[in-house]
Tab-separated table of C-alpha atoms in Angstrom:
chain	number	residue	atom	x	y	z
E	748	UNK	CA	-43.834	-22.735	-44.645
E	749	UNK	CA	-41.353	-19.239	-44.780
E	750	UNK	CA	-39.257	-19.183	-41.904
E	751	UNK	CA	-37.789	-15.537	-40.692
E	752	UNK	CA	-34.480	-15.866	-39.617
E	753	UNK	CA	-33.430	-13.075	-37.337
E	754	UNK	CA	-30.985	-10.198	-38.685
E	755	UNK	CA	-27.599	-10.851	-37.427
E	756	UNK	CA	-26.207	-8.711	-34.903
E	757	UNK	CA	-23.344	-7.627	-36.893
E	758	UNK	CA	-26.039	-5.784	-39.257
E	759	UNK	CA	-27.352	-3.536	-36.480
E	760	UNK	CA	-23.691	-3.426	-35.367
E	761	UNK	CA	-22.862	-1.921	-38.914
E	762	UNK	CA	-25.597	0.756	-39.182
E	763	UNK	CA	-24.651	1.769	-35.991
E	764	UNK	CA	-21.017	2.440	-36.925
E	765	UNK	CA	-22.194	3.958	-40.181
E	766	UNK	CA	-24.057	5.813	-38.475
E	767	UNK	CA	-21.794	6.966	-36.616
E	768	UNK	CA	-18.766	7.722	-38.930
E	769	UNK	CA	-21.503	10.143	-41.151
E	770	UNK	CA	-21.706	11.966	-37.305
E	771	UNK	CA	-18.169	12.404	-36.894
E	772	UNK	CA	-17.591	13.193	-40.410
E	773	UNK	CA	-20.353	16.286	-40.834
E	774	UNK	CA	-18.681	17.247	-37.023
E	775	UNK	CA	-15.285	17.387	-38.383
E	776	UNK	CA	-16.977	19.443	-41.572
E	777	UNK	CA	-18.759	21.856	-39.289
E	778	UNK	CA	-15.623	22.591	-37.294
E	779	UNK	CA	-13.413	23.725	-40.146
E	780	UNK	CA	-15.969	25.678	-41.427
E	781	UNK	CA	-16.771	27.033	-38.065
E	782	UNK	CA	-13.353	27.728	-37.458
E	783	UNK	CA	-13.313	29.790	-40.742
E	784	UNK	CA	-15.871	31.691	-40.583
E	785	UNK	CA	-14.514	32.621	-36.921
E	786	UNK	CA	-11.308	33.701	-38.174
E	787	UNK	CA	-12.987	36.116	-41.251
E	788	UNK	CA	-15.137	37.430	-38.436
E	789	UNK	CA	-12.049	38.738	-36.472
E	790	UNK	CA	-10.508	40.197	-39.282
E	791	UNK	CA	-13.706	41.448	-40.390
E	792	UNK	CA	-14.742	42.908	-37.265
E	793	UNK	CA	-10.815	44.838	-36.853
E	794	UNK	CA	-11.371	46.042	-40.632
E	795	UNK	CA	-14.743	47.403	-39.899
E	796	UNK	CA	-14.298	48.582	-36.618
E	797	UNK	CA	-17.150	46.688	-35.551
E	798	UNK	CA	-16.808	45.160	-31.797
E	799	UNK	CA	-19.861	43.340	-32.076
E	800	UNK	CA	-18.640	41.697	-34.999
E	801	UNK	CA	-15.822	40.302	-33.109
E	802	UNK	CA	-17.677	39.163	-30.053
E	803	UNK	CA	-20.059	37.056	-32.493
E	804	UNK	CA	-16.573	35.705	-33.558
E	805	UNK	CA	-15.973	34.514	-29.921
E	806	UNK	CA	-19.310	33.505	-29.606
E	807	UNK	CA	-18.290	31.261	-32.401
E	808	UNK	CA	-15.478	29.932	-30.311
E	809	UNK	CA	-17.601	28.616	-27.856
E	810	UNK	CA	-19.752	26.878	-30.073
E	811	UNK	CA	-16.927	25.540	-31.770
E	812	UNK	CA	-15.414	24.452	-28.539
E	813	UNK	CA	-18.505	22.675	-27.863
E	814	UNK	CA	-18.650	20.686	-31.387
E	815	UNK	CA	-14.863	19.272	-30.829
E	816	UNK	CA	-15.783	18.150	-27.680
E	817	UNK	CA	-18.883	15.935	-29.300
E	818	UNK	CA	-16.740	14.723	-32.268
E	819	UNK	CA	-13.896	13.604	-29.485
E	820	UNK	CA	-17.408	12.289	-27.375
E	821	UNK	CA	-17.677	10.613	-30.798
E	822	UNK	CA	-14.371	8.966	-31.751
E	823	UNK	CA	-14.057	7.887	-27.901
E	824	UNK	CA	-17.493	5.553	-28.172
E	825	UNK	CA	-16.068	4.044	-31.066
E	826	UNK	CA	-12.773	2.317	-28.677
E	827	UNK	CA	-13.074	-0.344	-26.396
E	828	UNK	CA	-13.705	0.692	-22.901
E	829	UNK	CA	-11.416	0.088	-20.143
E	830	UNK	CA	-10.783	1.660	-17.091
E	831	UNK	CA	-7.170	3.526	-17.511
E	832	UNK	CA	-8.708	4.948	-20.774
E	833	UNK	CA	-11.931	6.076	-19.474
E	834	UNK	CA	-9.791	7.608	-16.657
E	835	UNK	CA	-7.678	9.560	-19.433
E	836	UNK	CA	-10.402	10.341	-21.555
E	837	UNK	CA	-12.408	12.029	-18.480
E	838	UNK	CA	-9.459	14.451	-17.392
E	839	UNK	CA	-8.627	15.624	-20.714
E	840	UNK	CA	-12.197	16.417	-21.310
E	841	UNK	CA	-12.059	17.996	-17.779
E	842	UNK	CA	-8.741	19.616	-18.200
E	843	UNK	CA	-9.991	21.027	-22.187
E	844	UNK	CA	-13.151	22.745	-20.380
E	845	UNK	CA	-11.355	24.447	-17.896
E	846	UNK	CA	-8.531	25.621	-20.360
E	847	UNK	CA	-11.886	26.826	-22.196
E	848	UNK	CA	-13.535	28.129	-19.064
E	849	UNK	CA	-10.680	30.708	-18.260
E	850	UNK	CA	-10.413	31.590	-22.211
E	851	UNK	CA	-14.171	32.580	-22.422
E	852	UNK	CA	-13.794	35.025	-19.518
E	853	UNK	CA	-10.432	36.544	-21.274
E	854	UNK	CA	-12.479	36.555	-24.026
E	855	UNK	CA	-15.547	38.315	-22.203
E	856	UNK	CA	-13.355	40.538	-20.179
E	857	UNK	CA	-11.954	41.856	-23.177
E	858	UNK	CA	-15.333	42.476	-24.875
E	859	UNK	CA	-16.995	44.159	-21.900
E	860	UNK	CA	-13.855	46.394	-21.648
E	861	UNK	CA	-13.825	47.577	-25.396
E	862	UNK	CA	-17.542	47.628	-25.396
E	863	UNK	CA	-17.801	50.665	-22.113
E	864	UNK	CA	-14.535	52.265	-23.752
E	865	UNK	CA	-16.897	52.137	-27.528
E	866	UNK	CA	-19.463	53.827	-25.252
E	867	UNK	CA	-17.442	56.706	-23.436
E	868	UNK	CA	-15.904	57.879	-26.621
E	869	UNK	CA	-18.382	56.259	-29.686
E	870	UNK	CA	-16.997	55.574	-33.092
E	871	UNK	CA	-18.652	55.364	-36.590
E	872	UNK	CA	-18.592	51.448	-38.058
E	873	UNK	CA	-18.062	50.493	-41.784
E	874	UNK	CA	-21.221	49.076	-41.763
E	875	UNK	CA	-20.936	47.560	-45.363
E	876	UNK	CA	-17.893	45.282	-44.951
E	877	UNK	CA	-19.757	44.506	-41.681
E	878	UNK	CA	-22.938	43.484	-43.131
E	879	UNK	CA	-21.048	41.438	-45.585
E	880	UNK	CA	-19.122	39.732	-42.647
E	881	UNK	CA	-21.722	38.969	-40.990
E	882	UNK	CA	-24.233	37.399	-43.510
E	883	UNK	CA	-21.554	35.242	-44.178
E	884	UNK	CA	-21.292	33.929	-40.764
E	885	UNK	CA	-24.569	34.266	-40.621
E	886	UNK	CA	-25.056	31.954	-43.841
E	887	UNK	CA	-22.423	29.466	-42.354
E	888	UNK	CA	-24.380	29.023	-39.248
E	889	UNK	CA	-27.203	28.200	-40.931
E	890	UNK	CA	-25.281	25.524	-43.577
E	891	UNK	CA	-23.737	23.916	-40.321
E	892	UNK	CA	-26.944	23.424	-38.301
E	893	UNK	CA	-28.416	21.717	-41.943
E	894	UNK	CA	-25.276	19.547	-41.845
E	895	UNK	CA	-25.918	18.550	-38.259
E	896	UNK	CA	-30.014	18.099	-38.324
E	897	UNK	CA	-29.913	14.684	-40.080
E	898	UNK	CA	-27.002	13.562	-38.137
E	899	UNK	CA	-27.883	14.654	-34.627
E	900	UNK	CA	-31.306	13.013	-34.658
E	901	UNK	CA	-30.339	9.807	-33.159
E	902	UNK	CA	-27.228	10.992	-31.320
E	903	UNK	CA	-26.994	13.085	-27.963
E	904	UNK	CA	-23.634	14.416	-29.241
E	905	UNK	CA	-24.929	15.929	-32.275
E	906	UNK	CA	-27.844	17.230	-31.008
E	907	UNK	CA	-26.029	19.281	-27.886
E	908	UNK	CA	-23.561	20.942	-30.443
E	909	UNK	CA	-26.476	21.640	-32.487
E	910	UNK	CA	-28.389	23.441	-29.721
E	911	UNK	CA	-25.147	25.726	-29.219
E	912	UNK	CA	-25.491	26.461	-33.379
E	913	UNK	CA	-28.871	27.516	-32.942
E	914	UNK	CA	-27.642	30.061	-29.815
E	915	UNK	CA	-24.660	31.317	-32.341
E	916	UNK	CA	-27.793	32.172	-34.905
E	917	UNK	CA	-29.474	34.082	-32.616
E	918	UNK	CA	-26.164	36.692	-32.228
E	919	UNK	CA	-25.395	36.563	-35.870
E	920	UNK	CA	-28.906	37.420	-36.584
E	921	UNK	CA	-28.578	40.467	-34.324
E	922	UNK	CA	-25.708	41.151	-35.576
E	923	UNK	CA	-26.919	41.854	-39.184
E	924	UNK	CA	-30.052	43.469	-37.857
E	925	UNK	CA	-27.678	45.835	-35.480
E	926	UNK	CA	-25.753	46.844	-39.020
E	927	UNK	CA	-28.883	47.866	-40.717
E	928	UNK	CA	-30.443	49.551	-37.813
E	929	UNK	CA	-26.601	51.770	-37.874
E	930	UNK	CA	-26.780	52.559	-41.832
E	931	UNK	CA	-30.147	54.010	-41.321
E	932	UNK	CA	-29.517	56.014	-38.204
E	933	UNK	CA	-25.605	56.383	-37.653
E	934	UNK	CA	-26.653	55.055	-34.295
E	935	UNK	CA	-23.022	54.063	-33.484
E	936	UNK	CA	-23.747	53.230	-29.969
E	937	UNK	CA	-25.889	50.542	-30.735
E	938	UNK	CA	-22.368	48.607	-31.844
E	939	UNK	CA	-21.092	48.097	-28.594
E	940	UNK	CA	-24.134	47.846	-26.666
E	941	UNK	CA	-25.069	44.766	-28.921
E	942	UNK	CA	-21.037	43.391	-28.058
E	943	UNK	CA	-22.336	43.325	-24.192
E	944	UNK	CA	-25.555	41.884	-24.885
E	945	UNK	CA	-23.451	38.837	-26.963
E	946	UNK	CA	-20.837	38.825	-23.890
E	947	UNK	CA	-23.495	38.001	-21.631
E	948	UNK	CA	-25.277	35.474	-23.489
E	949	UNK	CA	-20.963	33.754	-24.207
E	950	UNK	CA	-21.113	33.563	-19.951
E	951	UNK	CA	-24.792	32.483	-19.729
E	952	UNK	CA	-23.727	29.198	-22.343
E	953	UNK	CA	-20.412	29.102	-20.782
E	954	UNK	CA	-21.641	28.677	-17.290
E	955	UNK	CA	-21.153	24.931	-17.067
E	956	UNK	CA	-17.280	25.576	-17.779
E	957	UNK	CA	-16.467	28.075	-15.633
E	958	UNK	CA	-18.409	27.046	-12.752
């Protein structure tokens, strides 16, 4: 007679923790690249006079906010819990948000302000380099929500920062559309009114923070 002797504990234990450190790993992945593609989208967005271009770029700081805050959410499950720690842990994450809070209105103030100055007194956009810009953020998104999708299906963390990549999509897709609507009709106007449209959706994903 075959007897079936139960799996030890310590081999769910290990998957878990595997499991785990591939989560934190493509997190820590998607962040530098996040934070790059950020970065070119400033610069490319000053360079091409494109305002829209750099309010996708603080779009992107949200989002990236939002995926250090699961790969800290991630590290922190990993350490044994006591109560001083969980007390630290909880008002650094609460202290990080509202440093974030008051940095995504700066960052939404600003936008809204050069987007109704763009509108008084329009300007044309190099709409090449800002096509190029951003189909490469564009392109990034995309590579960091594949990174995510096989991680975040067991794991809450993942999954929330990878419903805040799928928001940053949305803008970088209109972005790119926005540019080819303005090669085809020099409709320069359509730049800034796109940068409000992205400021407003920063505040409606923000709200949690800055409530």
């Amino acid at each position: 007679m075959k007897h079936h002797h139960p799996k030890p504990a310590t081999d769910d234990h290990g998957r878990a923790h595997d499991h785990r450190a591939l989560g934190r790993s493509r997190l820590r992945l998607a962040i530098i690249v996040t934070a790059a593609a950020m970065v070119l989208e400033v610069v490319g967005g000053l360079v091409s006079k494109s305002l829209a271009l750099v309010s996708d770029a603080g779009h992107m700081f949200t989002h990236l906010f939002a995926l250090g805050v699961s790969y800290l959410a991630l590290s922190w499950s990993e350490r044994p819990a006591t109560g001083d720690k969980s007390f630290g842990y909880y008002r650094g994450e609460v202290l990080a948000a509202l440093v974030n809070g008051i940095t995504v209105l700066a960052v939404v103030a600003f936008i809204a302000y050069e987007a109704v100055t763009a509108i008084i007194t329009p300007h044309a956009v190099r709409t090449t380099e800002m096509l190029v810009v951003a189909g490469i953020g564009l392109v990034v998104n995309v590579i960091t929500a594949l990174l995510l999708l096989k991680a975040g299906k067991d794991d809450l963390n993942i999954k929330s920062a990878l419903v805040h990549l799928v928001g940053d999509l949305g803008s970088s897709v209109a972005v790119v559309a926005g540019g080819v609507v303005m090669i085809f009709t020099g409709f320069w106007l359509l730049d800034p009114i796109l940068s409000l449209g992205i400021a407003a959706v920063i505040l409606v994903w923000s709200r949690g923070l800055i409530r």
